[in-house]
PDB file of N, CA and C in Angstrom:
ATOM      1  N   UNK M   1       9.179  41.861  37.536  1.00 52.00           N
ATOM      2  CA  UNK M   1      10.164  42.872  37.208  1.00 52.00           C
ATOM      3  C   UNK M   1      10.932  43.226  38.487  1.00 52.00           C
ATOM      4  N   UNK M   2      12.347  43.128  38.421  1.00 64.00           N
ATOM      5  CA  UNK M   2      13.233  43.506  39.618  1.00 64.00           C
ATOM      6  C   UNK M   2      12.868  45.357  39.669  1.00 64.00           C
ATOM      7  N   UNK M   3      12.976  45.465  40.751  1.00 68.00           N
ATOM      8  CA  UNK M   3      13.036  46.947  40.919  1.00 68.00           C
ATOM      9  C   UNK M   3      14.285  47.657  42.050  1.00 68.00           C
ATOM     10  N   UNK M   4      15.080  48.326  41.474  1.00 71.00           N
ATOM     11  CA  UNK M   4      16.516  48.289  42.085  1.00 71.00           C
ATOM     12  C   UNK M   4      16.119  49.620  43.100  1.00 71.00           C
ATOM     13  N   UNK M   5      17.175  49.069  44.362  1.00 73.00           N
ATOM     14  CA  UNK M   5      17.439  50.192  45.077  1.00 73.00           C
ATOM     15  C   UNK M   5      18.660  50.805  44.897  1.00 73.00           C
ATOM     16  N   UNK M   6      17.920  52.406  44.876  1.00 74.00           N
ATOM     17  CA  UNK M   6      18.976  53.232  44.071  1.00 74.00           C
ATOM     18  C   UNK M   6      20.461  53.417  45.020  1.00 74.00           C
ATOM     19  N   UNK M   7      20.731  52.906  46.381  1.00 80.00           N
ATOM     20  CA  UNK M   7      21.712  52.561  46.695  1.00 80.00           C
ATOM     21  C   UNK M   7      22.910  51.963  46.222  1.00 80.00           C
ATOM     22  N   UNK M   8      22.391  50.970  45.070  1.00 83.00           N
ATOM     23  CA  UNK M   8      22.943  49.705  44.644  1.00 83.00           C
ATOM     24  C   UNK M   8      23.692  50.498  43.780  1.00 83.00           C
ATOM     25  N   UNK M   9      23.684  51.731  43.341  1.00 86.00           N
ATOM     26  CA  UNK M   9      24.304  52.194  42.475  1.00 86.00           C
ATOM     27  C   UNK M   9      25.838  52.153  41.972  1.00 86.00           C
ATOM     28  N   UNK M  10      25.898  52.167  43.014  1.00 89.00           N
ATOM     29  CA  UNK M  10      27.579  51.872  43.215  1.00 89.00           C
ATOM     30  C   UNK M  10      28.248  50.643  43.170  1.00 89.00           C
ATOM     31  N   UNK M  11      27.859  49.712  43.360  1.00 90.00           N
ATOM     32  CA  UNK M  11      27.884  48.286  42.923  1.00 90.00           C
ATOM     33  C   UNK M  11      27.619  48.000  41.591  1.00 90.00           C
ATOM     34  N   UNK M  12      26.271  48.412  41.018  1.00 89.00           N
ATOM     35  CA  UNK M  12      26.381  48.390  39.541  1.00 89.00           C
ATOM     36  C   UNK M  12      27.372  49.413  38.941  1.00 89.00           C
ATOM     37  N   UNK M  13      27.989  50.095  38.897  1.00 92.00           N
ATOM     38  CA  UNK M  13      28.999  50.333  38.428  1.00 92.00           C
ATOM     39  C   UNK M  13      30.248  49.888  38.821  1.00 92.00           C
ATOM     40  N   UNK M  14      30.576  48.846  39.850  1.00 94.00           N
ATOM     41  CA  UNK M  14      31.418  47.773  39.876  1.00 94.00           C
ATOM     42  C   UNK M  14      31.685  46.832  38.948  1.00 94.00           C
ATOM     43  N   UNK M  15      29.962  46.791  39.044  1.00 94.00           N
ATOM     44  CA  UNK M  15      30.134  45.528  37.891  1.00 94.00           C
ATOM     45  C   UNK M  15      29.688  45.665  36.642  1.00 94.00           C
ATOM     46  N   UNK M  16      29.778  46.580  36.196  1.00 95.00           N
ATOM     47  CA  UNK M  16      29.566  47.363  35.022  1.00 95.00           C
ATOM     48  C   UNK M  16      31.091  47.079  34.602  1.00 95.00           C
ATOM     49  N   UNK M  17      32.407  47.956  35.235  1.00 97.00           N
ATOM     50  CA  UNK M  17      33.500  47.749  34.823  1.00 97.00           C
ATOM     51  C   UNK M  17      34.389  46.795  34.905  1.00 97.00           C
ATOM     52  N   UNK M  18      33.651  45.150  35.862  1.00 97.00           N
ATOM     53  CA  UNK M  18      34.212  43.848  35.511  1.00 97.00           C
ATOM     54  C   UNK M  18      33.851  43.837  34.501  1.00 97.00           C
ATOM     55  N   UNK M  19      32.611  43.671  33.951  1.00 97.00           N
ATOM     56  CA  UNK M  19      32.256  43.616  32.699  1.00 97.00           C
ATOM     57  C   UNK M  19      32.911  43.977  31.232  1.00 97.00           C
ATOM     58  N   UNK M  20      33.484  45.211  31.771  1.00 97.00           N
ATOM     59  CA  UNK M  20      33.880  45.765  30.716  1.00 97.00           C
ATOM     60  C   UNK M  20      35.715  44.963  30.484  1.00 97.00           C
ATOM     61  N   UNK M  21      36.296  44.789  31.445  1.00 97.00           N
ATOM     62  CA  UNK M  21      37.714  44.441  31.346  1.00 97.00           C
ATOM     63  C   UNK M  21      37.147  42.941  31.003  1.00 97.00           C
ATOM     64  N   UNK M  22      36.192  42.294  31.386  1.00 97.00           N
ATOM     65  CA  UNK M  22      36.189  40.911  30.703  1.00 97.00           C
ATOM     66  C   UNK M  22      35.997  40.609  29.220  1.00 97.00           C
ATOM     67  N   UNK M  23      35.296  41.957  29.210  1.00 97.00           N
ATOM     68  CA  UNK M  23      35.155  42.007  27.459  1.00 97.00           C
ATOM     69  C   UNK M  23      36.226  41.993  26.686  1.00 97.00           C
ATOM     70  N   UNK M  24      37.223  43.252  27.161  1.00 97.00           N
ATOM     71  CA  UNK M  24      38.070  43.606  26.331  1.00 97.00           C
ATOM     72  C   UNK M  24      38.973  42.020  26.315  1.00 97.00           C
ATOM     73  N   UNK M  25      38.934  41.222  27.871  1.00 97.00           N
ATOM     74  CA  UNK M  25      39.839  39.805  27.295  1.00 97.00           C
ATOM     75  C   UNK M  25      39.049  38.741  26.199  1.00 97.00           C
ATOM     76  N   UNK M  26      38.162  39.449  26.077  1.00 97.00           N
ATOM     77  CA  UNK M  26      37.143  37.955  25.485  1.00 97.00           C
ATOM     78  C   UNK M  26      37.259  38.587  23.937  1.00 97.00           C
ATOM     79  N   UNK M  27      37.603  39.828  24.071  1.00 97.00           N
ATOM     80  CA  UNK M  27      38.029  40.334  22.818  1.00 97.00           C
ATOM     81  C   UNK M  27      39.703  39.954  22.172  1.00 97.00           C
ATOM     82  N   UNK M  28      40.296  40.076  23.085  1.00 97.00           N
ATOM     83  CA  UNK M  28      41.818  39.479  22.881  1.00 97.00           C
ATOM     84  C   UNK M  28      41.704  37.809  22.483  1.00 97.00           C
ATOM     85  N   UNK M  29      40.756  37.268  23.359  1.00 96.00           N
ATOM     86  CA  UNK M  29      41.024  35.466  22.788  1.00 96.00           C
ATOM     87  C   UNK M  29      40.262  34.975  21.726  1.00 96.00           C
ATOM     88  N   UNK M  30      39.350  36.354  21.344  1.00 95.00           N
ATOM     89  CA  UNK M  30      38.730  35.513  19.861  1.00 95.00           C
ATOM     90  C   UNK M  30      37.365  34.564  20.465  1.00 95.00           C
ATOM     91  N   UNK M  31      36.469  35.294  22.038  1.00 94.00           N
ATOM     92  CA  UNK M  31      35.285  33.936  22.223  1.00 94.00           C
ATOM     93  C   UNK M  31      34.377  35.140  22.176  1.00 94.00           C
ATOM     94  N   UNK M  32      33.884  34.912  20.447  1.00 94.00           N
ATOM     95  CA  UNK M  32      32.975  35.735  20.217  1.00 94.00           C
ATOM     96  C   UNK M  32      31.457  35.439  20.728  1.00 94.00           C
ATOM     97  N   UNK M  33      31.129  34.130  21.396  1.00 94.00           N
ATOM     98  CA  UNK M  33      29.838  33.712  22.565  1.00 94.00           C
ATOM     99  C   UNK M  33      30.464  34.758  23.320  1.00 94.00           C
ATOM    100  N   UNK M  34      31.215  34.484  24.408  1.00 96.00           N
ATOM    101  CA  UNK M  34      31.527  35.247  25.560  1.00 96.00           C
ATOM    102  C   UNK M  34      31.223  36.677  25.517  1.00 96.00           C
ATOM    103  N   UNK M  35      31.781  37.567  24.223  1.00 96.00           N
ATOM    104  CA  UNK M  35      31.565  38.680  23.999  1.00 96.00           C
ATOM    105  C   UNK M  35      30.053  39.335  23.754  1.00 96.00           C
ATOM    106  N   UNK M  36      29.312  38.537  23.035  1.00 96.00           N
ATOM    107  CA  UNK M  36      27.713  38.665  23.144  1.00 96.00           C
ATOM    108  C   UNK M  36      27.017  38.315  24.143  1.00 96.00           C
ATOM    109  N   UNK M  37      27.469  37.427  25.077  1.00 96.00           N
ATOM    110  CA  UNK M  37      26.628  37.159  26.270  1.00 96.00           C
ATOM    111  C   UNK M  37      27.098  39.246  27.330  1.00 96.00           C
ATOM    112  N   UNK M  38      28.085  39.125  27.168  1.00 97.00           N
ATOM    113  CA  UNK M  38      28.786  40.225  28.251  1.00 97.00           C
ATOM    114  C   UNK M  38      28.187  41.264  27.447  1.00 97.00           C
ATOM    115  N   UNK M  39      28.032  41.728  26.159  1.00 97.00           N
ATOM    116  CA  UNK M  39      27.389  43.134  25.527  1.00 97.00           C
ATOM    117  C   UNK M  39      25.884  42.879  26.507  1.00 97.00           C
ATOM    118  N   UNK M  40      25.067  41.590  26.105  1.00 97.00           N
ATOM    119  CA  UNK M  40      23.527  41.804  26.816  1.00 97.00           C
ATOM    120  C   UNK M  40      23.767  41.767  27.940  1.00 97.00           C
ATOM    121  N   UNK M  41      24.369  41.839  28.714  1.00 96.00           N
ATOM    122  CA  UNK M  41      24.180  41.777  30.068  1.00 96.00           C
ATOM    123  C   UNK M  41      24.823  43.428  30.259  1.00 96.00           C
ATOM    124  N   UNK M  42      25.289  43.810  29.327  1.00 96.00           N
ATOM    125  CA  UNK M  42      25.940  45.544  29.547  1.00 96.00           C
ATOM    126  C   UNK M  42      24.589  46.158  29.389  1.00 96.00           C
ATOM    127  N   UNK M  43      24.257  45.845  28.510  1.00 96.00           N
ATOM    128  CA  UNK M  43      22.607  46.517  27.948  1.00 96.00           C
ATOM    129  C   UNK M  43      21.718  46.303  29.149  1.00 96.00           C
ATOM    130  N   UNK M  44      21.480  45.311  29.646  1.00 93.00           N
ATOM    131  CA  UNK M  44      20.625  45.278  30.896  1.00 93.00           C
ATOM    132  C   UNK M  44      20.689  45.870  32.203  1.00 93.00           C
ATOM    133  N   UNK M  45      22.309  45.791  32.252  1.00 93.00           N
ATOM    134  CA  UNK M  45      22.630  46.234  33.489  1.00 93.00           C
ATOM    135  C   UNK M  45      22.594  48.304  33.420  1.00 93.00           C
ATOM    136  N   UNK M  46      22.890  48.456  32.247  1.00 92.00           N
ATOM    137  CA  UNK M  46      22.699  49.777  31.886  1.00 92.00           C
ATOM    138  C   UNK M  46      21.317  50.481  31.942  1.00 92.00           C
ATOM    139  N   UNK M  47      20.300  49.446  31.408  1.00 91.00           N
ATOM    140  CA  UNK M  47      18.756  49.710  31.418  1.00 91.00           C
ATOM    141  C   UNK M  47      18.691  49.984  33.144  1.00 91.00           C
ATOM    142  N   UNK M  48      19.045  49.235  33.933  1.00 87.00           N
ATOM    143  CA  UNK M  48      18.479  48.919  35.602  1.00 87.00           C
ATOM    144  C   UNK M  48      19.126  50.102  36.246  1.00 87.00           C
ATOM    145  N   UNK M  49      20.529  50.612  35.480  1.00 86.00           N
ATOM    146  CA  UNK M  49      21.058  51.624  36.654  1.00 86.00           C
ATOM    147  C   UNK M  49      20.504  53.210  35.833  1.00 86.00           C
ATOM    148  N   UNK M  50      19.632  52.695  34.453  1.00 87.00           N
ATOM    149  CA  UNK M  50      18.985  54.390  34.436  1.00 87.00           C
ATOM    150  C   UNK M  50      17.238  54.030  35.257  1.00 87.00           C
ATOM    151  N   UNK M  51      17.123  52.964  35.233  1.00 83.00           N
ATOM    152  CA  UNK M  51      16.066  52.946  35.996  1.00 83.00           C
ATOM    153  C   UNK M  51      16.173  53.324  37.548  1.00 83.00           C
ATOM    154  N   UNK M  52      16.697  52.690  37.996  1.00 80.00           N
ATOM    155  CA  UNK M  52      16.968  53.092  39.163  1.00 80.00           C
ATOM    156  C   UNK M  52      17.344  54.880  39.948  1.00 80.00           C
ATOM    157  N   UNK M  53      18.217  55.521  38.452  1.00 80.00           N
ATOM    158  CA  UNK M  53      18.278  56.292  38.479  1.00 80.00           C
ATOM    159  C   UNK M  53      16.842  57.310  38.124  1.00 80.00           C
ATOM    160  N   UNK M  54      16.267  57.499  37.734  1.00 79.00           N
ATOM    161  CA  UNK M  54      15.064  57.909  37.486  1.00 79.00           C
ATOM    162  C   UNK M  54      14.108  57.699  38.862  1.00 79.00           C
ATOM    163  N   UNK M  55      14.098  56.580  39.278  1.00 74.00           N
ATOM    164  CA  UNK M  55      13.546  56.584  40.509  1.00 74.00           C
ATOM    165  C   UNK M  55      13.826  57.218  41.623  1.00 74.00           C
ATOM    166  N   UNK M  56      15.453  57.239  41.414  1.00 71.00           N
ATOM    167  CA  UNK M  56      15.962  58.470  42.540  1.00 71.00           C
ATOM    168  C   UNK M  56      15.847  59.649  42.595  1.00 71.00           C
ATOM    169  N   UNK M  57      15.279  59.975  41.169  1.00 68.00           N
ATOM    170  CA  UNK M  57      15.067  61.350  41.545  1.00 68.00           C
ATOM    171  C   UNK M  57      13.868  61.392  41.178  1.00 68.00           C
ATOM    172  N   UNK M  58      12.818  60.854  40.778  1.00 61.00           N
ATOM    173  CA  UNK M  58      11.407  61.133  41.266  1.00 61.00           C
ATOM    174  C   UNK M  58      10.914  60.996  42.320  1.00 61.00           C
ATOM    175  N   UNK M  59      11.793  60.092  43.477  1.00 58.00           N
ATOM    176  CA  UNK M  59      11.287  59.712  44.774  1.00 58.00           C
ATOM    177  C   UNK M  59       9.710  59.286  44.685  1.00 58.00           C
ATOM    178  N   UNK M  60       8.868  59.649  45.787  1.00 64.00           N
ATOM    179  CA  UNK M  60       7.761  58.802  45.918  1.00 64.00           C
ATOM    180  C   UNK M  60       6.632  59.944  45.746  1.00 64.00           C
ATOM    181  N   UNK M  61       5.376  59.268  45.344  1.00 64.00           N
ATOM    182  CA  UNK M  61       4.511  60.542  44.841  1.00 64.00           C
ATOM    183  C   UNK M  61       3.029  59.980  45.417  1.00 64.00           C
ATOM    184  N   UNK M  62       2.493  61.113  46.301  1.00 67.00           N
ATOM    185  CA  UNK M  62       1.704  60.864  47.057  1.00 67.00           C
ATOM    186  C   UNK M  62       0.284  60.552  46.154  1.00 67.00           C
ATOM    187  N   UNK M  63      -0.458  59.688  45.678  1.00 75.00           N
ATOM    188  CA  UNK M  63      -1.140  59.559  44.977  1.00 75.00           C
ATOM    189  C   UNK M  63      -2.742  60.122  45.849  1.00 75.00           C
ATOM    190  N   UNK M  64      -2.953  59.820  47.334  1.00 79.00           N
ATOM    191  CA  UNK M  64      -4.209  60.421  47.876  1.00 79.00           C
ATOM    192  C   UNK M  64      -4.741  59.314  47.810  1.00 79.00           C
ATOM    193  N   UNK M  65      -5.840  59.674  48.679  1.00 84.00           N
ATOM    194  CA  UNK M  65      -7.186  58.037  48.681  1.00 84.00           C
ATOM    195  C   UNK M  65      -7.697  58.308  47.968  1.00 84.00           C
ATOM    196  N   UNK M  66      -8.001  57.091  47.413  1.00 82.00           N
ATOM    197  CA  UNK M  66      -9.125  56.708  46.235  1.00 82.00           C
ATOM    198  C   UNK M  66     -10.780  56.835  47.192  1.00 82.00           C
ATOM    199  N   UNK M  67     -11.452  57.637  46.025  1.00 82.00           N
ATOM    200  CA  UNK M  67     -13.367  57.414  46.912  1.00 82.00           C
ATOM    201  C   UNK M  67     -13.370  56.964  46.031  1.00 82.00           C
ATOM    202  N   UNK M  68     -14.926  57.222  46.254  1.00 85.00           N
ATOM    203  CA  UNK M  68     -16.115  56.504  44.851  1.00 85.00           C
ATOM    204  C   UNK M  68     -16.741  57.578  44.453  1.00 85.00           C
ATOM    205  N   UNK M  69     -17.113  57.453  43.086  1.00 83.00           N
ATOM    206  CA  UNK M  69     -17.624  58.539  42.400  1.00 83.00           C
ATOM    207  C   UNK M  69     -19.282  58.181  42.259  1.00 83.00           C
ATOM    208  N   UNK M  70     -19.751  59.581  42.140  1.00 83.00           N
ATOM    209  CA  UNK M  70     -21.119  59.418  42.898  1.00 83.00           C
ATOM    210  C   UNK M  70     -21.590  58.901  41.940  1.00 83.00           C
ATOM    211  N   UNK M  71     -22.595  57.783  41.754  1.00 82.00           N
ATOM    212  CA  UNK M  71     -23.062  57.360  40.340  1.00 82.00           C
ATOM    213  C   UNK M  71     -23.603  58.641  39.426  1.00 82.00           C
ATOM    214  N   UNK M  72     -23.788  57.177  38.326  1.00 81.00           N
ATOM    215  CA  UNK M  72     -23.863  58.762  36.870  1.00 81.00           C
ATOM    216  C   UNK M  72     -25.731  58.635  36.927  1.00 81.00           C
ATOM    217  N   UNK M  73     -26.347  59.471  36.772  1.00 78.00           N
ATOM    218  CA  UNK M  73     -27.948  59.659  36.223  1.00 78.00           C
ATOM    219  C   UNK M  73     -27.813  59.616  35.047  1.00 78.00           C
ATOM    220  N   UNK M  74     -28.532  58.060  33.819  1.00 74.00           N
ATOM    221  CA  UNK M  74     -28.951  58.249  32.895  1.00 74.00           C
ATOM    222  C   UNK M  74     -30.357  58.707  32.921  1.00 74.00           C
ATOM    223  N   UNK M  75     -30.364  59.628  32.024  1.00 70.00           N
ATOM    224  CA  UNK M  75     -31.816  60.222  31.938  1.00 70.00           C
ATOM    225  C   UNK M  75     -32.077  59.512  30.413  1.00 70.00           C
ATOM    226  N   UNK M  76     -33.350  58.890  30.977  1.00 70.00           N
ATOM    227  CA  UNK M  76     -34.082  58.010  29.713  1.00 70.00           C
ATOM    228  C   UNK M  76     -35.460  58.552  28.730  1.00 70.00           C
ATOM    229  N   UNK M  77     -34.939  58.722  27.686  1.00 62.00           N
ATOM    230  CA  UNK M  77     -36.192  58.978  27.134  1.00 62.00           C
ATOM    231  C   UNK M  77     -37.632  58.374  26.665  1.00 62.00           C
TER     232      UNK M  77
END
């Protein structure tokens, strides 16, 4: 799984709006492939810049060291 840096943000919305003016020509010439390849790649690229976004604002989360937990006592009857 790619994991974006939320820098990139601005670039994906570059190319978010090539995207979009290529559509609208692929919509003018009738190449209804062209137009479905460019919708999934809108959908993906849309998924990565709310991901990314989400990451930017959760930033990083100190999880702590892992120990070991003291074993368990089964008591046997």
């Amino acid at each position: 799984m790619l994991i974006l840096d939320p820098k990139m943000l601005p670039r994906l919305d570059e190319l978010e709006q090539d995207l979009v003016e290529r559509r609208k020509r692929a919509v003018a010439e009738g190449w209804q492939g062209e137009i479905e390849g460019i919708d999934l790649t809108l959908t993906f690229l849309r998924g990565k810049r709310a991901q990314a976004q989400r990451f930017q604002r959760s930033g990083t989360v100190d999880l702590g060291l892992p120990h070991q937990r003291p074993p368990r006592h089964v008591s046997r009857s």
